[in-house]
Coordinates of C-alpha atoms and ligand atoms in Angstrom, one line a residue:
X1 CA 0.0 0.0 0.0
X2 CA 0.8 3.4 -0.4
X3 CA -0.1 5.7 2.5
X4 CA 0.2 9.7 2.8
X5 CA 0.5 11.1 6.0
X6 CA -1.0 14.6 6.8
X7 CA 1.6 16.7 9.2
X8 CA 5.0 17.9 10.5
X9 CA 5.1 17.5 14.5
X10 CA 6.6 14.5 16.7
X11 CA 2.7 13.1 16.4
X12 CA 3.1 12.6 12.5
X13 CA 7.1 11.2 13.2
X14 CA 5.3 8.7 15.7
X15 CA 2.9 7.7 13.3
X16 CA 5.2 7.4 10.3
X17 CA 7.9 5.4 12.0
X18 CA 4.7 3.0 13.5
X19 CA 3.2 2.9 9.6
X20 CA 6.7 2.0 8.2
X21 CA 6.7 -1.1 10.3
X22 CA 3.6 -2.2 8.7
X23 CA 3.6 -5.3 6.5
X24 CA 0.8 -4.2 4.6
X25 CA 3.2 -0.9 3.2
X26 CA 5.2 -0.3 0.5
X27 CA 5.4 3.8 0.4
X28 CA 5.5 6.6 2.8
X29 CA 5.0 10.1 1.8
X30 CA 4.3 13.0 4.4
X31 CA 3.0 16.3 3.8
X32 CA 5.3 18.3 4.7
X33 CA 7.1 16.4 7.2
X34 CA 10.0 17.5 8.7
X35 CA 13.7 16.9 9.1
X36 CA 13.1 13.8 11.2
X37 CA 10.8 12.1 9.0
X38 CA 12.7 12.6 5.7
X39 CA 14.6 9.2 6.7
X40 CA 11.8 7.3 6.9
X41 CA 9.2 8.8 4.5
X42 CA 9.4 10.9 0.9
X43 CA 8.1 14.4 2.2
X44 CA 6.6 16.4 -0.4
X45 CA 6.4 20.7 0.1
X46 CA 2.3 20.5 0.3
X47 CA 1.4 22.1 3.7
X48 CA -1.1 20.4 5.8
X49 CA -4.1 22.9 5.5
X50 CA -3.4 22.7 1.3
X51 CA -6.7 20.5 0.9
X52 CA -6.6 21.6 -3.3
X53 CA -2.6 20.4 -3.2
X54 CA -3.1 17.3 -1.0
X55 CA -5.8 16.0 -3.1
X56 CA -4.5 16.4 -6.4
X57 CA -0.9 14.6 -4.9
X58 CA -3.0 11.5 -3.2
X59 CA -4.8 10.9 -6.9
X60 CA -1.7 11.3 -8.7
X61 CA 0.0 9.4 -6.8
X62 CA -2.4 7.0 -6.5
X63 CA -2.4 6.8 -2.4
X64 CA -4.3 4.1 -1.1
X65 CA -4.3 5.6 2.9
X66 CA -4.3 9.0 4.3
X67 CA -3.9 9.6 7.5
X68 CA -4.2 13.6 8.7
X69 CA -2.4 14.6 11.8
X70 CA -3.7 18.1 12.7
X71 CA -7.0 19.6 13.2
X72 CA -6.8 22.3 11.0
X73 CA -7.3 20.4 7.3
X74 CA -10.5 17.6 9.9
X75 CA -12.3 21.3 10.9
X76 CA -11.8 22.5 7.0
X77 CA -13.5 19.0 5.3
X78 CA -10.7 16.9 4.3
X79 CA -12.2 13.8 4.8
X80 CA -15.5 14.7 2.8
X81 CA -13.2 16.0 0.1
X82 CA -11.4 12.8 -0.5
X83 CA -14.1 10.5 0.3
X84 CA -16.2 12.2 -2.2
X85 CA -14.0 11.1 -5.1
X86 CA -13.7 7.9 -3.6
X87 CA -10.2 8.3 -1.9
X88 CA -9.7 6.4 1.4
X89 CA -8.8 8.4 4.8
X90 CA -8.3 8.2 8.4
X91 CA -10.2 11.1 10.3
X92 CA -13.3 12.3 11.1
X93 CA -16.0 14.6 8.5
X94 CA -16.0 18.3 8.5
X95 CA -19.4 18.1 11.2
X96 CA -17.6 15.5 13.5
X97 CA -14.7 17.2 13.3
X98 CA -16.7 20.4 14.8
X99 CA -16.2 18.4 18.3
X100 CA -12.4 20.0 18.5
X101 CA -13.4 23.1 16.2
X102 CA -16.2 24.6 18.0
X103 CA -16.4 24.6 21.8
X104 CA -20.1 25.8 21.7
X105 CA -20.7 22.7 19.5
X106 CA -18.9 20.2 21.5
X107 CA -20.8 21.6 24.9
X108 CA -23.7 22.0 23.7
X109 CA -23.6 18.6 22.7
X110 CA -22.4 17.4 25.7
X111 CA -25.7 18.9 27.6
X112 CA -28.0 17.4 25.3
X113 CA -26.6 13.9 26.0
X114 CA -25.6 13.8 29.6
X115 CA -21.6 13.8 29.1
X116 CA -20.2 15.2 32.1
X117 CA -18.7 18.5 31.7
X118 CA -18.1 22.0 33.9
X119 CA -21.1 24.0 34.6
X120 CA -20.9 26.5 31.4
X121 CA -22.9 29.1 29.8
X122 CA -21.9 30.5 26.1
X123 CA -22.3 34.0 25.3
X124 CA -22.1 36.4 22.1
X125 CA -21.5 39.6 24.2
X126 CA -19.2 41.6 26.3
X127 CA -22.1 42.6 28.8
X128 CA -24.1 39.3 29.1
X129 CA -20.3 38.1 29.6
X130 CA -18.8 40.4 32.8
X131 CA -22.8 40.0 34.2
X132 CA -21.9 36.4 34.5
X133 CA -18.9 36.6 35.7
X134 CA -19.9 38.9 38.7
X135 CA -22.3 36.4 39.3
X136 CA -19.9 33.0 39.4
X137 CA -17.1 34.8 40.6
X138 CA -13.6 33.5 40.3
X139 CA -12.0 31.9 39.7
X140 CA -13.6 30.6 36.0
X141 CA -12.8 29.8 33.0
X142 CA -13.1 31.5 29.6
X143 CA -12.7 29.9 26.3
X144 CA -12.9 31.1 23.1
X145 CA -15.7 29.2 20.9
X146 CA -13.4 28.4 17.9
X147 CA -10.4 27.1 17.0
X148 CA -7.2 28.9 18.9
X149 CA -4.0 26.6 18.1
X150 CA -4.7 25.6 21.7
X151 CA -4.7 29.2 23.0
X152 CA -8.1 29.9 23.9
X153 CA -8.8 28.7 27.1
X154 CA -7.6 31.5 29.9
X155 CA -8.1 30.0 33.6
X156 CA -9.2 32.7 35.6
X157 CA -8.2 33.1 38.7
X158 CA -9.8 36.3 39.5
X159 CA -12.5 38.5 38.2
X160 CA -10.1 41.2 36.5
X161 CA -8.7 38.5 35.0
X162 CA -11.6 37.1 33.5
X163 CA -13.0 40.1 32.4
X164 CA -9.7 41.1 30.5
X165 CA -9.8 37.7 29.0
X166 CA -13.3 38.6 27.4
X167 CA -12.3 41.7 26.3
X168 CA -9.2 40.2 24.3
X169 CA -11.4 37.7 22.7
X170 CA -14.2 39.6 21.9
X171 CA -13.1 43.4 22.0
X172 CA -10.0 42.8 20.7
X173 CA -10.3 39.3 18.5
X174 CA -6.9 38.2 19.1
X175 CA -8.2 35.4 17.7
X176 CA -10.1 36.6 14.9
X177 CA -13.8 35.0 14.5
X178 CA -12.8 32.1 17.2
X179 CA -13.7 34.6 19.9
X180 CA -17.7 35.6 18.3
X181 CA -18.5 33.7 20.7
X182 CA -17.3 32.7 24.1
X183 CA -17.9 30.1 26.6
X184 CA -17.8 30.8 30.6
X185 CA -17.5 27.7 32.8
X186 CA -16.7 26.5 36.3
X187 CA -13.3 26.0 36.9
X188 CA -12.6 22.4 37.7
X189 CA -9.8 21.0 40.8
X190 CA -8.3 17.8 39.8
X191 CA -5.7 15.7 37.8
X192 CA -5.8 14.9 33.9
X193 CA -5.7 12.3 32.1
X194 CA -6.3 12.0 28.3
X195 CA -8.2 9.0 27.0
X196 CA -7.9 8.4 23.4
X197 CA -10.2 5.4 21.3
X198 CA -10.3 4.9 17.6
X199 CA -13.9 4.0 16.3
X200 CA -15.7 3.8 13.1
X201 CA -19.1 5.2 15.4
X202 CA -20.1 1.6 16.2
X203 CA -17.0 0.1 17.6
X204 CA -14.5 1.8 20.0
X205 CA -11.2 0.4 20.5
X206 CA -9.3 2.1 23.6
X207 CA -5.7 3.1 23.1
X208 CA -3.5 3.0 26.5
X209 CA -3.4 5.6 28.4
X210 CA -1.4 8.7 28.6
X211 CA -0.9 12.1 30.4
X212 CA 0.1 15.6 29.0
X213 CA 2.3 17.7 30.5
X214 CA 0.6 21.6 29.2
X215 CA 2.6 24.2 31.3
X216 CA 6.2 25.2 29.8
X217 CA 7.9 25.4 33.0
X218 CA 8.6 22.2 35.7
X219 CA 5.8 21.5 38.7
X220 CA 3.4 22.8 36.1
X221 CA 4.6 26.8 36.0
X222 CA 4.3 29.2 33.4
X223 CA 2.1 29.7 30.0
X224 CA 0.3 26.9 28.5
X225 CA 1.4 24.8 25.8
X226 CA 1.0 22.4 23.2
X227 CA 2.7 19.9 25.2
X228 CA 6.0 19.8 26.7
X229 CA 6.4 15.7 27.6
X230 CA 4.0 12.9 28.2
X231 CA 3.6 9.4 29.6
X232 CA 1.6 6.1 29.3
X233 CA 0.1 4.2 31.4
X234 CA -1.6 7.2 33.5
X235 CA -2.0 5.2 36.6
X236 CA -4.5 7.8 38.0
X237 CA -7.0 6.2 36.0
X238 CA -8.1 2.7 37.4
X239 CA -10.2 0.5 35.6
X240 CA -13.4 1.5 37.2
X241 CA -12.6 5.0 36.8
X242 CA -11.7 4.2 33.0
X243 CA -14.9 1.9 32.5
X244 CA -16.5 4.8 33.6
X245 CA -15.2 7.6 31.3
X246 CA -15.8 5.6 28.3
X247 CA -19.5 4.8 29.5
X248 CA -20.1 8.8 30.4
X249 CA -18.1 10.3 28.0
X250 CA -17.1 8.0 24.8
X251 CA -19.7 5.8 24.4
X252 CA -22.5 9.0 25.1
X253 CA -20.3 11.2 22.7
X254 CA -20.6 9.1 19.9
X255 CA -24.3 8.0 20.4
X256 CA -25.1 11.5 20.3
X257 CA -23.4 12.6 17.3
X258 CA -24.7 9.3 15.7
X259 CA -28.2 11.1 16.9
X260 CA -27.4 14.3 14.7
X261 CA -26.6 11.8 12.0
X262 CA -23.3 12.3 12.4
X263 CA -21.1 9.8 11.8
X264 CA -17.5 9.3 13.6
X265 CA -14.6 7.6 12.3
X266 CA -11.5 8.0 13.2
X267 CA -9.4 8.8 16.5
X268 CA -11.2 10.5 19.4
X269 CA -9.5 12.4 21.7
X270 CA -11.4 13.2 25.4
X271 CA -9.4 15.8 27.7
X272 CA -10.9 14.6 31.3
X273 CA -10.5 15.8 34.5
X274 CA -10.9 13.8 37.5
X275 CA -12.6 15.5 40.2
X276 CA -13.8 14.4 43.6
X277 CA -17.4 14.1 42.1
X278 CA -16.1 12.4 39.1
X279 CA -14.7 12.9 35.7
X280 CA -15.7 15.4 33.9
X281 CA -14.7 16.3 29.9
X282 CA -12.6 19.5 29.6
X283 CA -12.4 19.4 25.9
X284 CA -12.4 16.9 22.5
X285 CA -10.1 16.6 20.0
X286 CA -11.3 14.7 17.2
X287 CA -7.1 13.4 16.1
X288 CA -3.7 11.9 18.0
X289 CA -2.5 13.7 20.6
X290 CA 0.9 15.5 20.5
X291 CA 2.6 14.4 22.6
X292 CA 0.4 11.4 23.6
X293 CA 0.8 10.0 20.7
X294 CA 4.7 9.5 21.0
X295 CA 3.9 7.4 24.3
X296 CA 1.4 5.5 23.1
X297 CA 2.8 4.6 19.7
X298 CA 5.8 2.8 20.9
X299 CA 3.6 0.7 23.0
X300 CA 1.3 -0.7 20.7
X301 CA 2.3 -3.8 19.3
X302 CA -0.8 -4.3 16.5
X303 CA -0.2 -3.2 13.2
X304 CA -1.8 0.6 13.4
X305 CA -2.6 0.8 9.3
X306 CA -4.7 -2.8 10.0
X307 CA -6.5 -0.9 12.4
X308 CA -6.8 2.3 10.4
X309 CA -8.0 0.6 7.7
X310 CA -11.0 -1.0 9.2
X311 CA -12.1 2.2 11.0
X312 CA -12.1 3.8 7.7
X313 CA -14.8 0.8 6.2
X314 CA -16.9 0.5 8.9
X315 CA -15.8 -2.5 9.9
X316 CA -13.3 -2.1 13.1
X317 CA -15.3 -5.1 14.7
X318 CA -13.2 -7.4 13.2
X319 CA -10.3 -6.1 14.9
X320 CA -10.6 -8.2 18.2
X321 CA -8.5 -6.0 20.5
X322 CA -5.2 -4.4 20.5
X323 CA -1.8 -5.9 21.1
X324 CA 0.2 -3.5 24.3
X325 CA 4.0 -3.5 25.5
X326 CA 3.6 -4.0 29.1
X327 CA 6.8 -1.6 28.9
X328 CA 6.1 2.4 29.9
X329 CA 7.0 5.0 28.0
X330 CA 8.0 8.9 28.5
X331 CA 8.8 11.6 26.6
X332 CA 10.6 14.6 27.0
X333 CA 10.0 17.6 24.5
X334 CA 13.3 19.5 23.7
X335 CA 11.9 22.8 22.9
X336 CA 13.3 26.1 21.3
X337 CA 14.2 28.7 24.2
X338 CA 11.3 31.3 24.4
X339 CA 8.7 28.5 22.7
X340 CA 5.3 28.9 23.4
X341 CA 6.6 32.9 22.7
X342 CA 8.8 33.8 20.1
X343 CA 11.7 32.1 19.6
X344 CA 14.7 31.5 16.9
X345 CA 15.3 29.2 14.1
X346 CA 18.0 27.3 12.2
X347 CA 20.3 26.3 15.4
X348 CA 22.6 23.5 15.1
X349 CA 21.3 20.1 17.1
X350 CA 24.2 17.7 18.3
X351 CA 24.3 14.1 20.0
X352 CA 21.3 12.4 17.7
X353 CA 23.9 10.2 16.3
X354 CA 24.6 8.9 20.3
X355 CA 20.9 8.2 20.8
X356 CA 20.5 6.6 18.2
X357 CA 22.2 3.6 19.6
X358 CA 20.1 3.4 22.5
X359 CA 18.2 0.9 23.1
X360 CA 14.8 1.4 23.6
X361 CA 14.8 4.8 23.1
X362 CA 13.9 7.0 19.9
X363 CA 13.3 10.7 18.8
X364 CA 10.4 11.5 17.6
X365 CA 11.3 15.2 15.0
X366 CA 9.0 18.0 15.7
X367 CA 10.7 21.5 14.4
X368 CA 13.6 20.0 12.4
X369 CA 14.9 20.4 9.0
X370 CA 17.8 18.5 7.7
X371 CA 20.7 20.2 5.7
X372 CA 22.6 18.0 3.5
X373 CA 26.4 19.2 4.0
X374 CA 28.1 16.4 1.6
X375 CA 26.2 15.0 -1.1
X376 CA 29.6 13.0 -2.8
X377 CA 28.7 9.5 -4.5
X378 CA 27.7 6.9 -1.5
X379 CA 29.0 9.2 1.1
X380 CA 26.0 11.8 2.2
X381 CA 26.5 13.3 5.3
X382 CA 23.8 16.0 6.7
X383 CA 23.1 17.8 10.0
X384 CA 19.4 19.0 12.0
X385 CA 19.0 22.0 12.1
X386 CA 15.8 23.5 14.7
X387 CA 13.0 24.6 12.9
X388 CA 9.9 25.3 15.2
X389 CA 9.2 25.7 19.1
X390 CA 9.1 22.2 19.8
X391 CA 11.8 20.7 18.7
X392 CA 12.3 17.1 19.4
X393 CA 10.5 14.6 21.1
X394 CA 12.9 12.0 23.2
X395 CA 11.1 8.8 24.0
X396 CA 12.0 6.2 26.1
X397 CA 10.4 2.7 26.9
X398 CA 11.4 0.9 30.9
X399 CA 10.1 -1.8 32.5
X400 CA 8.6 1.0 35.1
X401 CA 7.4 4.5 34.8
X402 CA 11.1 5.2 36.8
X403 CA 12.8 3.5 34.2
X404 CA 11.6 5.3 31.6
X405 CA 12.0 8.4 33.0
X406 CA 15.3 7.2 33.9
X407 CA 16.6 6.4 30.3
X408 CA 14.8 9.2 28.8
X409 CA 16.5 11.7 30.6
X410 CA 20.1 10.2 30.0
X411 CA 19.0 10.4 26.2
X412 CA 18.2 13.7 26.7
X413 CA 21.6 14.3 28.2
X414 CA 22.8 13.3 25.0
X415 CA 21.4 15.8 22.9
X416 CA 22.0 19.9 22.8
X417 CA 21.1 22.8 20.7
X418 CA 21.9 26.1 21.4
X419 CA 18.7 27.9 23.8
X420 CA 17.5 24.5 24.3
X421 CA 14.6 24.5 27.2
X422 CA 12.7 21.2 28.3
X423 CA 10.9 20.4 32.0
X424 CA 12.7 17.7 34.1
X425 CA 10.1 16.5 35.7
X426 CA 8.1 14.8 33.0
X427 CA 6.4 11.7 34.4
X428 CA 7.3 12.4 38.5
X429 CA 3.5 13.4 38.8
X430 CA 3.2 8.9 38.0
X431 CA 5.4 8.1 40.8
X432 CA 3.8 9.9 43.7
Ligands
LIG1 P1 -8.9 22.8 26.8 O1 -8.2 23.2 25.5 O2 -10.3 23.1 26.8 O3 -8.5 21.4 27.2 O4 -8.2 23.6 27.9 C1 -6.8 23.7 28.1 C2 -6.4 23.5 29.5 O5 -7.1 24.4 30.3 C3 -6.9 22.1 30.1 O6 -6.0 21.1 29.8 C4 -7.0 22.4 31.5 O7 -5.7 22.4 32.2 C5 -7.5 23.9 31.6 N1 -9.0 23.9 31.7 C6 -9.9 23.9 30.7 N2 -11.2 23.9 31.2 C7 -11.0 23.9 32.5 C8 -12.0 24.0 33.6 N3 -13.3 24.0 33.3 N4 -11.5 24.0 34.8 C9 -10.2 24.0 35.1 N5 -9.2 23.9 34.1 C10 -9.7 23.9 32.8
LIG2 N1 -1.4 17.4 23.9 C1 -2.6 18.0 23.6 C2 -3.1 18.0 22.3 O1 -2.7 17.2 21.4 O2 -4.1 18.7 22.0

């Protein structure tokens, strides 16, 4: 088979290097990849949100599989694009995709069929909005009803704060239409776990476990990001408590949207907290995780395309259950210094070459781009260069959570670019 895959984070590396180990595949292309997965995959210069581009590649190049990373190209109709002329693909429709791209859908959703979420209102207007606030108080939490790279969600932790946060988003649109409309909720206490299945809307197929690590800085300091390390299993979610998120949240999710007559095929992502009266969802995301999915990748011992494959027909019944590494896995992300700000490109990275020996570990690219240096007969020699906030993803398997952690981090040792910044206490949170 020949199989496109949709990205350029450590997710779509994951992915990639788990496809390439398929029996079923022949070809790997990624659009556009990144330094990383150039060894692995052809990358072609089509960016991910290029619907027109991708299209026209996956008929000419007759692919037989795509799989989209991101959100951006799910929200925008990819799926309904392809499928329309017949082309297979791995991801949800432009309406289930509206889970992840519109918060007002995905709560409002979530009220009509009983999924446990924050108390929450949803407002259109700056005076309705600060009336409600004086009347919750703080702290709360204010999110932005569309898509916001995973910026729109401001925890409040007093009034002031929640009121400026409404102003930004709908005074001052610092992120654009996203912030039309606005949702207020109560702010949850707890721990988080992510909990991510693969259906096809009538079967759903767990993946393991895995926890994010959001804040930039260690003991969970500083600005929010897209992820700055991640491990699987999550041990704070037992098997009743599991059993019970997928009854409450999964299984009611995907009856509903079956309900609106939409149907759901592909990966679906639930952001829960765990709070003393239960779990509750904070958010969806209707793709992988990043970086969950470079913990739970290296675990799964099924082939992932098999799997793909018969979400994509309808038909992921036949696939009986999933094959795990008992092993656990961490990963540390190696990010550019000033990343989730601004930050620089085009540095230098050293020690991949030492890592790469180890065993049981691998890096996953994020922001990398490769330089060829020496392009002389046999002989090519090339270097990584940064190319993007986070950087690299280092991943390592242990027979224990400490393990992992353990080998990880001496990988990580291994590696340096100049500015480089990443939290060194990925997975401790497991231990206690
Ligand atoms: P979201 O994109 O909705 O998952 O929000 C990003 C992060 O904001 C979450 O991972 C939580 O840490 C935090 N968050 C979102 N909603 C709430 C809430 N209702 N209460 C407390 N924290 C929240
Ligand atoms: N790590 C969070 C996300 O993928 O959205």
């Amino acid at each position: 088979m020949r199989i496109l895959v949709i990205g350029s984070g450590g997710r779509e590396h994951a992915l990639v290097w788990k496809i390439a180990q398929s029996k079923l595949v022949d070809k790997i292309f990624c659009a556009p990849g990144n330094g990383g997965i150039t060894k692995i995959a052809e990358c072609i210069d089509i960016k991910a949100e290029d619907i027109p581009a991708l299209f026209e590649f996956a008929k000419k190049e007759k692919i037989d599989l795509t799989v989209v990373g991101p959100e951006v190209p799910l929200a925008a109709g990819i799926v309904d694009e392809f499928k329309n002329y017949g082309l297979k693909i791995f991801g949800p429709g432009r309406k289930a995709a509206q889970l992840e791209a519109s918060k007002v859908f995905a709560k409002e959703l979530m009220a009509k069929y009983n999924v446990p979420t924050a108390a929450f209102e949803i407002f259109d207007n700056v005076d309705e909005s600060n009336k409600y606030i004086k009347k919750i108080g703080a702290p709360c939490v204010i999110k932005a009803g569309g898509l916001a790279a995973g910026k729109g969600v401001v925890v409040a932790k007093t009034v002031d704060q929640a009121r400026q946060a409404v102003e930004a988003m709908m005074r001052e649109k610092i992120f654009g239409s996203a912030g039309d409309k606005i949702i207020i909720e109560e702010c949850l206490q707890g721990e988080e776990a992510s909990i991510l299945v693969i259906t096809d809307s009538k079967e759903v197929i767990a993946l393991a476990l895995a926890q994010d690590h959001k804040r930039v800085f260690d003991n969970d300091q500083g600005a929010n990001t897209g992820g700055m390390g991640a491990y699987s299993p999550a041990p704070i979610v037992t098997k009743e408590l599991f059993k019970e998120i997928l009854e409450k949240v999964i299984y009611r999710t995907i009856d509903g949207l079956e309900k609106e007559g939409i149907d759901y095929r592909g990966v679906l992502y639930a952001g829960i907290m765990i709070t003393k009266d239960g779990p509750k969802t904070l958010e969806f995301n209707v793709r992988f995780g990043d970086p969950e999915t470079q913990v739970i990748i290296p675990r799964l011992k099924s082939d992932l395309v098999e799997v793909m494959l018969a979400a994509c027909a309808g038909k992921l019944s036949r696939i009986k259950s999933l094959d795990w590494d008992n092993q656990a896995c961490v990963c540390v992300v190696l990010a550019s210094q000033g990343y989730p700000g601004n930050y620089e490109k085009g540095k230098e990275i050293f020690g991949l070459d030492k890592v790469e020996k180890m065993k049981g570990v691998s890096v996953f690219h994020a922001g990398t781009k490769i330089r060829i240096i020496n392009d002389v007969g046999q002989r090519q020699e090339s270097e990584y260069l940064t190319n993007g906030g986070r950087v690299l993803g280092v991943t390592g398997l242990g027979d224990t959570i400490k393990n992992a952690i353990d080998s990880t981090y001496q990988a990580v040792g291994k590696i340096s670019f100049e500015g480089m910044h990443y939290r060194k206490d990925i997975g401790r949170k497991a231990l206690e």
